[in-house]
Coordinates of C-alpha atoms in Angstrom, one line a residue:
M1 CA 193.5 -58.7 32.4
T2 CA 196.9 -59.0 30.3
K3 CA 198.3 -61.7 29.2
L4 CA 201.3 -62.8 31.2
E5 CA 204.8 -63.9 29.3
S6 CA 207.3 -65.8 31.5
V7 CA 210.8 -65.6 30.6
S8 CA 213.5 -68.3 32.4
Y9 CA 217.5 -68.6 32.8
R10 CA 219.7 -70.6 34.3
A11 CA 221.1 -69.3 37.8
V12 CA 223.1 -69.7 40.9
R13 CA 222.0 -67.9 43.7
I14 CA 224.3 -67.3 47.0
R15 CA 224.0 -65.8 50.4
Q16 CA 226.7 -63.8 51.6
T17 CA 226.0 -63.9 55.5
D18 CA 223.2 -65.6 57.9
A19 CA 221.8 -62.5 57.9
G20 CA 222.0 -61.2 54.2
G21 CA 219.4 -61.8 51.4
W22 CA 220.0 -63.8 48.7
L23 CA 221.6 -62.7 45.3
I24 CA 221.2 -64.3 42.1
L25 CA 223.6 -64.2 39.5
F26 CA 222.1 -64.7 36.1
A27 CA 222.8 -63.8 32.5
A28 CA 220.0 -62.5 30.1
P29 CA 219.5 -60.7 26.4
A30 CA 220.3 -57.0 27.1
T31 CA 216.3 -56.9 25.0
E32 CA 214.9 -59.1 27.4
I33 CA 216.0 -57.3 30.1
D34 CA 214.9 -54.1 28.9
A35 CA 210.8 -55.8 29.1
W36 CA 211.5 -56.8 32.8
A37 CA 213.4 -54.0 34.3
G38 CA 212.3 -50.7 35.3
I39 CA 215.0 -47.8 35.9
P40 CA 213.1 -45.5 38.4
Q41 CA 215.0 -41.9 37.7
K42 CA 215.2 -38.9 39.4
K43 CA 214.0 -36.3 37.7
E44 CA 212.1 -33.3 37.3
I45 CA 208.0 -34.2 35.3
G46 CA 206.1 -31.3 35.6
S47 CA 206.4 -29.3 38.9
Q48 CA 207.6 -32.1 41.4
E49 CA 210.5 -34.8 41.6
T50 CA 209.5 -38.5 41.1
T51 CA 210.8 -41.1 43.7
G52 CA 213.3 -42.7 41.8
F53 CA 217.1 -42.6 42.3
Q54 CA 218.1 -43.2 39.0
R55 CA 220.8 -40.4 37.5
E56 CA 219.0 -39.3 34.2
E57 CA 220.4 -41.3 31.1
N58 CA 223.6 -39.5 29.8
G59 CA 223.4 -39.3 25.9
K60 CA 227.0 -39.2 25.4
R61 CA 227.6 -41.8 27.6
I62 CA 225.2 -44.0 26.3
N63 CA 226.3 -43.1 22.4
E64 CA 230.2 -44.5 23.7
L65 CA 229.0 -47.9 24.9
V66 CA 227.4 -48.4 21.5
E67 CA 230.5 -48.1 19.7
F68 CA 232.2 -49.8 22.9
Y69 CA 229.6 -52.7 22.0
S70 CA 230.2 -52.8 18.3
S71 CA 233.3 -55.0 18.6
D72 CA 232.4 -58.5 19.6
K73 CA 235.6 -58.6 21.4
N74 CA 234.8 -55.8 24.0
V75 CA 233.5 -57.3 27.0
I76 CA 232.4 -55.3 30.3
Q77 CA 232.5 -57.5 33.5
N78 CA 230.9 -55.4 36.0
P79 CA 227.1 -56.8 36.1
L80 CA 223.9 -55.1 36.3
L81 CA 223.1 -54.7 39.8
C82 CA 219.0 -55.2 40.0
A83 CA 216.6 -56.1 42.7
T84 CA 213.4 -57.2 42.9
R85 CA 210.3 -54.7 42.9
V86 CA 207.8 -57.0 44.3
A87 CA 207.9 -59.9 46.7
N88 CA 205.3 -62.3 44.8
P89 CA 207.3 -65.4 44.2
E90 CA 204.9 -66.1 41.0
V91 CA 206.3 -62.9 39.7
V92 CA 209.8 -63.5 40.5
H93 CA 210.7 -67.2 41.1
F94 CA 214.3 -69.2 41.5
E95 CA 213.7 -72.7 41.8
P96 CA 216.5 -74.8 43.1
D97 CA 217.7 -78.0 41.1
P98 CA 216.9 -80.9 42.9
E99 CA 220.4 -81.9 44.2
A100 CA 221.2 -83.2 47.6
N101 CA 224.6 -82.0 47.8
Q102 CA 223.2 -77.9 47.4
S103 CA 225.1 -75.7 49.6
P104 CA 223.1 -73.7 52.2
F105 CA 225.3 -70.5 50.9
A106 CA 225.0 -71.3 47.3
E107 CA 222.5 -73.3 44.6
T108 CA 222.1 -74.0 41.3
G109 CA 218.5 -73.6 39.8
T110 CA 216.5 -71.8 37.3
L111 CA 214.8 -68.0 37.9
S112 CA 211.8 -67.6 36.4
I113 CA 210.4 -63.8 35.6
Q114 CA 206.4 -63.2 34.7
I115 CA 206.5 -60.1 32.5
E116 CA 203.2 -58.7 31.8
P117 CA 202.7 -56.5 28.7
L118 CA 202.2 -52.6 30.5
K119 CA 202.4 -51.1 27.3
Q120 CA 199.5 -52.4 26.4
L121 CA 197.5 -50.3 29.1
T122 CA 195.9 -47.2 29.2
L123 CA 198.1 -44.1 30.6
L124 CA 194.8 -44.0 33.5
E125 CA 195.9 -47.6 34.2
L126 CA 199.3 -47.1 34.4
L127 CA 198.9 -43.8 36.9
R128 CA 196.4 -45.8 38.7
R129 CA 198.8 -48.8 39.7
V130 CA 201.8 -46.2 40.6
K131 CA 199.6 -43.9 42.8
A132 CA 198.4 -47.9 44.8
D133 CA 202.5 -48.3 44.9
L134 CA 202.8 -44.7 46.7
E135 CA 200.2 -45.5 49.3
Q136 CA 201.5 -48.9 49.9
R137 CA 204.6 -47.3 50.7
V138 CA 202.9 -44.5 52.9
P139 CA 199.2 -45.9 53.9
S140 CA 198.4 -42.4 55.0
L141 CA 198.2 -41.3 51.3
T142 CA 195.0 -43.7 50.9
T143 CA 192.7 -40.9 53.0
Q144 CA 194.1 -38.1 51.1
K145 CA 193.0 -36.5 48.0
P146 CA 195.0 -34.0 45.5
S147 CA 194.0 -30.2 46.4
D148 CA 191.4 -28.3 44.0
R149 CA 194.1 -25.6 43.9
L150 CA 196.3 -28.6 41.8
L151 CA 193.3 -29.7 40.2
V152 CA 192.4 -26.7 38.7
E153 CA 195.6 -25.6 37.9
L154 CA 196.0 -28.5 35.7
K155 CA 192.5 -28.2 34.1
Q156 CA 193.6 -24.9 33.4
R157 CA 196.6 -26.1 31.2
T158 CA 194.7 -28.5 29.2
N159 CA 191.7 -28.4 26.1
F160 CA 189.5 -31.5 26.9
I161 CA 185.9 -31.1 28.0
V162 CA 185.3 -33.7 30.8
T163 CA 182.0 -34.5 32.4
S164 CA 181.9 -34.4 36.4
Q165 CA 179.5 -36.7 38.1
D166 CA 179.3 -34.0 40.6
A167 CA 178.4 -31.3 37.7
E168 CA 175.2 -31.1 35.9
T169 CA 177.0 -29.5 32.5
D170 CA 180.4 -30.3 30.9
I171 CA 183.3 -28.6 32.2
D172 CA 185.5 -27.1 29.4
F173 CA 189.3 -26.7 30.8
A174 CA 190.0 -23.8 29.0
E175 CA 187.1 -21.7 30.5
E176 CA 188.5 -22.4 33.8
E177 CA 191.0 -19.8 33.1
E178 CA 188.5 -17.0 33.3
L179 CA 187.8 -17.4 37.2
E180 CA 188.7 -14.8 39.4
A181 CA 191.9 -14.4 40.2
S182 CA 190.8 -14.0 43.9
E183 CA 189.2 -17.2 44.0
F184 CA 192.6 -19.1 43.8
S185 CA 195.2 -16.5 44.9
D186 CA 197.5 -16.9 47.9
N187 CA 194.6 -15.0 50.2
S188 CA 192.1 -17.2 49.1
D189 CA 189.8 -18.3 51.8
I190 CA 188.8 -21.8 50.3
Q191 CA 189.8 -24.6 52.4
E192 CA 191.5 -27.6 51.5
P193 CA 191.7 -30.1 54.3
T194 CA 192.6 -32.7 51.7
G195 CA 195.8 -30.9 50.7
V196 CA 199.1 -32.2 51.4
V197 CA 200.8 -30.4 54.3
F198 CA 204.8 -30.2 53.5
S199 CA 206.6 -32.3 55.9
D200 CA 209.8 -34.1 55.4
E201 CA 208.5 -36.9 53.2
S202 CA 206.6 -34.6 51.4
H203 CA 208.8 -35.5 48.1
I204 CA 206.6 -38.5 48.1
L205 CA 203.2 -36.8 49.2
D206 CA 204.0 -34.4 46.3
F207 CA 204.4 -36.9 43.8
W208 CA 201.8 -38.8 44.9
E209 CA 199.4 -35.9 44.9
E210 CA 200.4 -34.8 41.0
V211 CA 199.7 -39.0 40.0
A212 CA 196.4 -38.6 41.9
A213 CA 195.3 -35.9 40.0
R214 CA 196.2 -36.5 36.9
V215 CA 194.4 -40.0 37.7
K216 CA 191.2 -37.6 38.8
I217 CA 191.6 -35.9 35.6
L218 CA 191.8 -38.6 33.1
E219 CA 188.9 -40.5 34.5
E220 CA 186.6 -37.6 34.3
I221 CA 187.6 -37.1 30.7
G222 CA 186.8 -40.8 30.0
S223 CA 187.2 -42.9 26.9
S224 CA 188.2 -40.4 24.4
F225 CA 191.7 -39.6 26.0
E226 CA 194.0 -42.4 24.0
G227 CA 197.5 -40.4 24.3
E228 CA 200.6 -41.9 25.6
Q229 CA 201.6 -38.4 27.8
F230 CA 199.4 -36.3 29.6
L231 CA 200.5 -33.1 31.1
E232 CA 204.4 -34.0 30.9
Y233 CA 203.7 -37.8 32.4
S234 CA 204.0 -40.6 30.2
K235 CA 203.7 -44.0 29.8
D236 CA 207.2 -45.3 29.7
A237 CA 208.1 -43.0 32.5
M238 CA 204.8 -44.8 34.7
I239 CA 205.9 -47.8 33.2
S240 CA 209.6 -47.9 34.6
F241 CA 208.0 -47.6 37.9
L242 CA 206.1 -50.7 37.3
R243 CA 208.8 -53.5 36.3
P244 CA 209.1 -56.4 38.8
I245 CA 212.8 -55.2 39.1
V246 CA 214.3 -52.5 39.6
V247 CA 217.6 -51.3 37.8
V248 CA 220.0 -50.5 40.7
D249 CA 223.0 -49.9 39.1
G250 CA 223.9 -50.3 35.5
Q251 CA 221.0 -48.3 33.6
H252 CA 223.8 -47.2 30.7
R253 CA 225.3 -50.2 30.1
L254 CA 222.0 -51.8 29.4
R255 CA 221.1 -48.8 27.4
G256 CA 223.7 -49.0 25.4
A257 CA 223.2 -52.7 24.5
V258 CA 219.8 -52.4 23.9
N259 CA 220.8 -49.4 21.0
S260 CA 223.3 -51.3 20.0
A261 CA 220.9 -54.2 18.9
K262 CA 219.0 -52.1 17.2
F263 CA 221.7 -50.3 15.6
L264 CA 223.3 -54.0 14.6
A265 CA 219.9 -54.9 13.3
E266 CA 219.7 -52.1 10.6
K267 CA 223.0 -53.5 9.1
P268 CA 223.4 -56.6 6.5
P269 CA 223.1 -59.2 7.1
Y270 CA 220.3 -58.7 9.5
S271 CA 218.8 -56.1 7.5
E272 CA 218.2 -58.4 4.8
E273 CA 216.8 -61.4 7.1
L274 CA 214.0 -58.7 8.3
E275 CA 213.4 -57.7 5.1
Q276 CA 213.1 -61.5 4.0
A277 CA 210.7 -62.4 7.1
V278 CA 208.5 -59.4 6.3
I279 CA 208.1 -60.7 2.8
S280 CA 207.2 -63.9 4.1
G281 CA 204.6 -62.6 5.6
A282 CA 206.0 -62.0 9.0
D283 CA 204.8 -59.1 11.5
P284 CA 207.4 -56.3 10.9
N285 CA 207.3 -55.3 14.6
Q286 CA 207.4 -58.9 16.2
A287 CA 210.4 -59.6 13.1
Q288 CA 212.5 -56.6 14.5
Q289 CA 212.0 -58.0 18.1
Q290 CA 213.1 -61.4 17.5
I291 CA 216.2 -60.3 15.6
E292 CA 217.4 -57.5 18.3
A293 CA 216.8 -60.1 20.4
K294 CA 219.0 -62.7 18.6
I295 CA 222.0 -60.3 18.3
A296 CA 221.8 -58.7 21.9
R297 CA 224.6 -58.9 24.4
R298 CA 223.8 -61.2 27.3
L299 CA 224.6 -58.9 30.4
P300 CA 225.6 -60.7 33.5
I301 CA 223.3 -59.6 36.5
S302 CA 223.4 -59.4 40.0
L303 CA 219.9 -59.9 41.5
L304 CA 219.2 -58.9 45.0
I305 CA 216.0 -60.6 46.4
T306 CA 214.3 -57.8 48.6
D307 CA 211.1 -55.4 47.4
D308 CA 212.2 -52.6 50.0
P309 CA 212.8 -49.8 48.4
A310 CA 215.1 -48.5 51.2
E311 CA 217.5 -51.2 50.4
H312 CA 217.4 -50.5 47.0
V313 CA 218.4 -46.8 47.8
F314 CA 221.1 -48.2 50.0
Q315 CA 222.6 -50.2 47.4
F316 CA 222.3 -47.6 44.7
V317 CA 224.1 -44.6 47.3
V318 CA 226.8 -46.9 48.4
V319 CA 227.9 -48.2 44.9
N320 CA 227.5 -44.9 43.2
Q321 CA 229.4 -43.1 46.3
K322 CA 231.9 -45.7 47.1
A323 CA 232.7 -46.6 43.3
T324 CA 231.8 -44.0 41.1
P325 CA 231.2 -41.0 43.0
I326 CA 228.0 -39.0 41.9
G327 CA 227.7 -35.1 42.7
K328 CA 227.0 -34.0 46.3
A329 CA 223.5 -32.0 45.1
L330 CA 222.2 -35.2 43.4
L331 CA 223.5 -37.6 46.1
G332 CA 221.9 -35.2 48.6
T333 CA 218.3 -35.1 46.6
I334 CA 218.4 -38.8 46.0
V335 CA 218.9 -39.8 49.5
S336 CA 216.7 -37.3 51.1
T337 CA 214.0 -37.7 48.7
S338 CA 213.4 -41.1 47.3
L339 CA 212.0 -42.9 50.0
S340 CA 209.3 -42.3 53.2
N341 CA 210.2 -41.6 56.6
D342 CA 210.1 -45.2 57.5
E343 CA 211.9 -46.6 54.8
L344 CA 214.7 -44.1 55.4
A345 CA 215.0 -45.4 59.0
R346 CA 215.6 -48.7 58.3
V347 CA 219.0 -48.1 56.4
S348 CA 220.0 -44.6 57.9
K349 CA 222.3 -46.2 60.3
R350 CA 223.9 -47.9 57.6
L351 CA 223.9 -45.1 55.3
E352 CA 225.9 -42.9 57.8
D353 CA 228.3 -45.8 58.5
A354 CA 228.9 -45.8 54.5
G355 CA 229.8 -42.2 55.1
I356 CA 226.4 -40.6 53.5
Q357 CA 225.5 -37.4 55.0
L358 CA 222.1 -38.4 55.8
E359 CA 220.9 -35.8 58.0
E360 CA 222.7 -33.1 56.8
S361 CA 220.9 -34.0 53.0
R362 CA 217.6 -34.3 54.7
A363 CA 218.2 -31.0 56.1
V364 CA 219.0 -29.2 52.9
A365 CA 216.4 -30.8 50.7
Y366 CA 213.9 -29.6 53.4
F367 CA 215.1 -25.9 52.6
T368 CA 215.5 -26.3 49.2
R369 CA 211.9 -28.1 48.7
N370 CA 209.6 -26.2 51.2
P371 CA 208.3 -23.3 49.2
D372 CA 207.7 -21.5 52.5
S373 CA 211.7 -21.7 52.6
P374 CA 213.8 -18.7 51.6
F375 CA 216.0 -20.9 49.4
F376 CA 213.2 -22.5 47.5
N377 CA 214.0 -23.0 43.7
K378 CA 217.2 -21.3 44.4
V379 CA 219.5 -24.3 45.3
E380 CA 221.0 -26.6 42.7
R381 CA 219.5 -30.6 42.9
G382 CA 221.6 -31.9 40.4
L383 CA 218.4 -33.1 38.2
T384 CA 218.1 -32.1 35.0
S385 CA 215.0 -30.3 33.4
A386 CA 213.8 -27.9 31.2
T387 CA 213.2 -25.3 34.5
S388 CA 216.4 -25.9 36.4
E389 CA 219.1 -27.1 33.9
N390 CA 220.3 -23.6 32.7
K391 CA 219.4 -21.5 36.4
D392 CA 222.8 -19.4 38.5
L393 CA 221.3 -21.5 41.5
L394 CA 223.1 -21.6 45.2
Q395 CA 225.4 -24.6 44.9
W396 CA 224.2 -27.6 47.4
S397 CA 227.3 -27.6 49.6
V398 CA 227.1 -23.8 50.3
L399 CA 223.4 -24.0 51.6
L400 CA 224.9 -27.6 53.6
Q401 CA 227.7 -25.3 55.2
L402 CA 225.0 -22.7 56.2
V403 CA 222.7 -25.4 57.7
Q404 CA 225.2 -26.9 59.6
I405 CA 226.3 -23.0 61.2
F406 CA 222.6 -23.2 62.7
Q407 CA 222.3 -26.9 63.6
D408 CA 225.4 -28.2 64.7
L409 CA 225.9 -24.2 65.9
K410 CA 229.8 -24.9 64.6
G411 CA 231.6 -22.9 61.4
G412 CA 230.2 -19.5 62.3
K413 CA 233.4 -17.6 61.6
L414 CA 234.3 -14.6 60.1
F415 CA 237.0 -14.7 57.3
G416 CA 239.9 -13.8 59.1
E417 CA 239.4 -14.8 62.1
K418 CA 239.8 -17.8 64.7
N419 CA 236.6 -17.0 66.9
D420 CA 233.6 -19.5 65.7
Y421 CA 231.1 -17.4 67.4
A422 CA 228.0 -19.7 66.7
Q423 CA 229.7 -22.3 69.1
I424 CA 230.8 -19.4 71.6
W425 CA 227.1 -19.1 71.7
K426 CA 226.4 -22.3 72.0
E427 CA 228.6 -23.1 74.7
N428 CA 227.6 -19.7 76.5
H429 CA 224.3 -18.8 75.8
L430 CA 222.1 -21.6 74.1
E431 CA 221.0 -23.4 77.5
R432 CA 219.5 -20.5 78.7
S433 CA 217.4 -20.0 75.9
G434 CA 213.6 -20.2 76.2
L435 CA 213.6 -22.1 72.6
V436 CA 215.3 -25.4 74.3
A437 CA 213.9 -24.8 77.8
D438 CA 211.4 -27.8 77.4
Y439 CA 214.3 -30.3 76.1
E440 CA 213.2 -32.9 78.9
T441 CA 210.0 -33.0 78.1
H442 CA 210.8 -34.0 74.5
G443 CA 213.0 -36.4 75.7
F444 CA 216.1 -35.5 75.5
S445 CA 218.9 -35.1 77.7
T446 CA 220.4 -32.0 76.7
P447 CA 219.5 -28.6 75.5
F448 CA 221.8 -29.0 72.4
E449 CA 220.1 -32.5 71.4
Y450 CA 217.2 -31.2 71.2
W451 CA 217.9 -27.9 69.3
R452 CA 219.6 -29.8 66.4
Q453 CA 217.4 -32.7 65.7
L454 CA 216.2 -32.8 62.3
D455 CA 212.9 -31.0 63.0
G456 CA 214.5 -28.9 66.1
P457 CA 214.2 -25.2 66.9
W458 CA 217.2 -24.4 64.8
R459 CA 215.5 -25.1 61.8
D460 CA 212.8 -21.9 62.4
V461 CA 215.0 -20.1 63.5
F462 CA 217.4 -20.6 60.0
S463 CA 214.3 -19.6 58.2
E464 CA 213.5 -17.1 59.7
F465 CA 216.4 -15.5 60.2
W466 CA 217.3 -15.7 56.4
K467 CA 213.8 -14.8 55.5
K468 CA 214.6 -11.3 57.4
I469 CA 217.8 -10.8 55.7
R470 CA 216.1 -11.5 52.1
D471 CA 213.4 -8.5 52.8
K472 CA 215.7 -6.2 54.2
F473 CA 218.4 -6.5 51.7
A474 CA 217.1 -8.0 48.5
N475 CA 215.9 -7.6 45.5
T476 CA 213.3 -10.8 44.8
N477 CA 211.9 -9.8 41.5
D478 CA 214.7 -8.6 39.2
E479 CA 217.3 -10.7 38.4
G480 CA 219.7 -8.2 36.6
A481 CA 219.9 -6.4 40.2
S482 CA 222.9 -6.3 42.2
N483 CA 220.9 -7.4 45.2
Y484 CA 219.0 -10.0 43.9
W485 CA 217.8 -13.0 46.0
G486 CA 219.3 -15.5 43.4
S487 CA 222.1 -15.9 40.9
P488 CA 225.2 -16.1 42.8
K489 CA 227.7 -15.2 40.1
S490 CA 226.3 -11.6 39.7
S491 CA 224.5 -10.8 43.0
N492 CA 226.5 -9.2 45.9
I493 CA 224.5 -10.9 48.5
F494 CA 223.4 -14.2 47.4
N495 CA 226.5 -15.9 47.1
K496 CA 228.8 -18.3 49.7
V497 CA 230.9 -14.9 51.2
S498 CA 228.2 -12.7 51.5
L499 CA 225.9 -15.2 53.1
T500 CA 228.5 -16.8 55.6
I501 CA 229.7 -13.3 56.7
L502 CA 226.2 -12.3 57.2
V503 CA 225.0 -15.7 59.8
A504 CA 229.0 -15.3 61.5
D505 CA 228.5 -11.6 62.2
F506 CA 225.2 -12.7 63.6
F507 CA 226.3 -14.9 65.9
Q508 CA 229.2 -12.7 67.1
V509 CA 226.7 -9.7 67.9
L510 CA 224.6 -12.5 69.9
C511 CA 228.1 -13.3 72.1
D512 CA 229.1 -9.8 72.6
R513 CA 225.5 -8.9 73.6
R514 CA 225.3 -11.9 75.6
Y515 CA 221.8 -12.6 73.8
S516 CA 219.8 -15.9 73.9
I517 CA 217.0 -16.7 71.8
D518 CA 213.9 -16.7 73.8
D519 CA 211.3 -17.9 70.7
I520 CA 211.2 -17.7 66.9
Q521 CA 209.5 -14.0 67.4
H522 CA 212.5 -13.4 69.5
V523 CA 214.9 -14.3 66.0
S524 CA 213.0 -11.1 64.2
K525 CA 213.6 -8.9 66.9
L526 CA 217.0 -9.7 67.6
V527 CA 217.7 -9.6 63.7
D528 CA 216.5 -5.9 63.8
D529 CA 218.7 -5.2 67.0
W530 CA 221.8 -6.3 65.0
L531 CA 220.9 -4.4 61.6
D532 CA 220.0 -1.2 63.4
G533 CA 221.1 2.0 61.7
V534 CA 222.3 -0.4 58.4
D535 CA 221.2 0.8 55.1
P536 CA 219.3 -1.9 53.2
S537 CA 220.8 -0.7 50.0
Y538 CA 224.1 -2.2 50.8
F539 CA 224.2 -5.1 48.8
N540 CA 222.6 -3.2 46.1
K541 CA 225.1 -1.1 44.0
D542 CA 227.9 -2.2 41.7
W543 CA 230.7 -3.4 43.1
Q544 CA 232.5 -3.4 40.3
L545 CA 233.4 -7.5 40.4
K546 CA 233.8 -8.1 37.0
G547 CA 236.6 -10.8 36.7
V548 CA 236.9 -10.7 39.9
R549 CA 236.7 -14.2 42.1
K550 CA 234.4 -13.6 45.4
D551 CA 235.6 -16.5 46.9
A552 CA 239.0 -15.6 47.0
P553 CA 240.7 -16.1 50.8
A554 CA 241.7 -12.6 50.4
R555 CA 239.1 -11.2 49.4
R556 CA 236.9 -12.8 51.7
K557 CA 238.7 -11.2 54.4
Q558 CA 238.2 -7.7 52.8
W559 CA 234.8 -8.3 52.5
A560 CA 234.2 -9.4 56.0
K561 CA 236.4 -6.3 57.2
I562 CA 234.0 -3.9 55.2
W563 CA 231.0 -5.2 56.4
T564 CA 231.8 -5.4 60.2
D565 CA 233.4 -1.9 60.4
Y566 CA 230.5 -0.5 58.2
R567 CA 227.5 -2.4 60.6
K568 CA 229.5 -1.4 63.7
N569 CA 229.1 2.4 62.7
P570 CA 226.7 2.6 59.6
K571 CA 227.4 6.2 59.1
S572 CA 227.6 6.1 55.2
L573 CA 228.0 2.9 52.9
P574 CA 231.6 2.0 51.9
K575 CA 233.0 2.9 48.7
A576 CA 232.2 0.1 45.7
N577 CA 235.8 -0.2 44.6
L578 CA 236.4 -1.4 48.1
Y579 CA 235.2 -4.9 47.4
R580 CA 237.9 -5.5 44.4
L581 CA 240.5 -5.5 47.1
E582 CA 241.9 -7.9 48.4
I583 CA 243.8 -8.1 52.4
K584 CA 247.1 -9.7 52.7
D585 CA 248.4 -11.9 55.3

């Protein structure tokens, strides 16, 4: 067992309301905070998102803060907002002063924090702890195992030789690549009863599976592995999920203060002090740490006493949405993918009251993350990663608008028209649709309430509709094709204007022909009927759009008119130069 170190600080704890939790106010050197506070970042590690909620560090902002901190007179008043990750009072404990006149809402005392030297643990030990924490949050994970498919995929990316307890001989991971492709193809008959099925909280399940798979592989490798990183999972990244305290807001201020201390330690008189200490026999690393701790800024901290991840995310979202707004894509990703369903339920009402589009964000996240979705990996999420930062992706807000048309049955207007065909269909044809006929047996008072729930019938209709559109009109392989299903900047079909026209026109036809929707299979037939005679190559030619803004109001009307005129009488494709024109009011 690793030896614990204890630090303590004079503090004041306050309670804002009778029902509110304790807030502990104190100050600590930045380098000490860095030893006991973790920053759970929302990032892509390997093929999956972590369950963190902080943005990835902005190097430019940190450098600016280092420069700001270089003057002793410069002060930032904002405290770091933190919360306890563990409920154990032996790890984080406040001891009130023994004074009779302490207030029920404010007490002075001493805060003590136990620091475990997590850096001394192996990567395998850290991964096991992260895995255990995830299983505590979602207890059903304790009966799961990582899929064979993922294990083989990860093993193929390594060159280690391991001895499996279930095998008579060593397994060379590199040799796994020689397996017949059919054994692990999409049409494989391999059964994976323990594989994780995609669901609304698969963001946590997927992360757990990635962690669990690495645990299993490292256990097979054994003691021969002593690295700091394995298949993109590093010790530092895992430690950030295991510190006793979580930084909810202020990671850049903290990192800037820590880097500032390191920067100053390299300059006189501190560099000379370090040199003298080493000459006198001090351990260089310990001497460096002592000097950095001495010159580090003492940052104010507001510590919320709660180990509930839902409360951590709630505080982060409210602070960043109300005070320093972050991008809608990243906000939506964080809100919808950092918590389990049970955790999210505890703060959903409060998030919605704070103006956060919680349900909409969860709906969008479902289609961006579900491998079976036609929008999988095609929509921005606000994450910075080597695999996504340079991609031309559909804006989060565009997919949100498309989702709302189906889920809320509102917004299905053709550009230049006033009629909302989605709403008209809802009012006249939804109730007699077989898809919602059993709404009462599901516990809903109206067909629409049943239709629009997060996993209601609308979701399958949405998915089936866009799969049919993609398969009929789009190219999914050639990024340079005019009808590529991706790259909104260059694609004729995969952009806000074209996608909105298609869905609005679909609902117009449903209204004109008085169609209801019997079941999911019926969606495919309705789309075929709507597009009868339409040339699949409609979007697959050069529309001569160089230098043209697709989303200009007058051009949106022009595109809508071109499409509807052609769809009603699809004898010959429109001329390409028409798409550059604009309909003037």
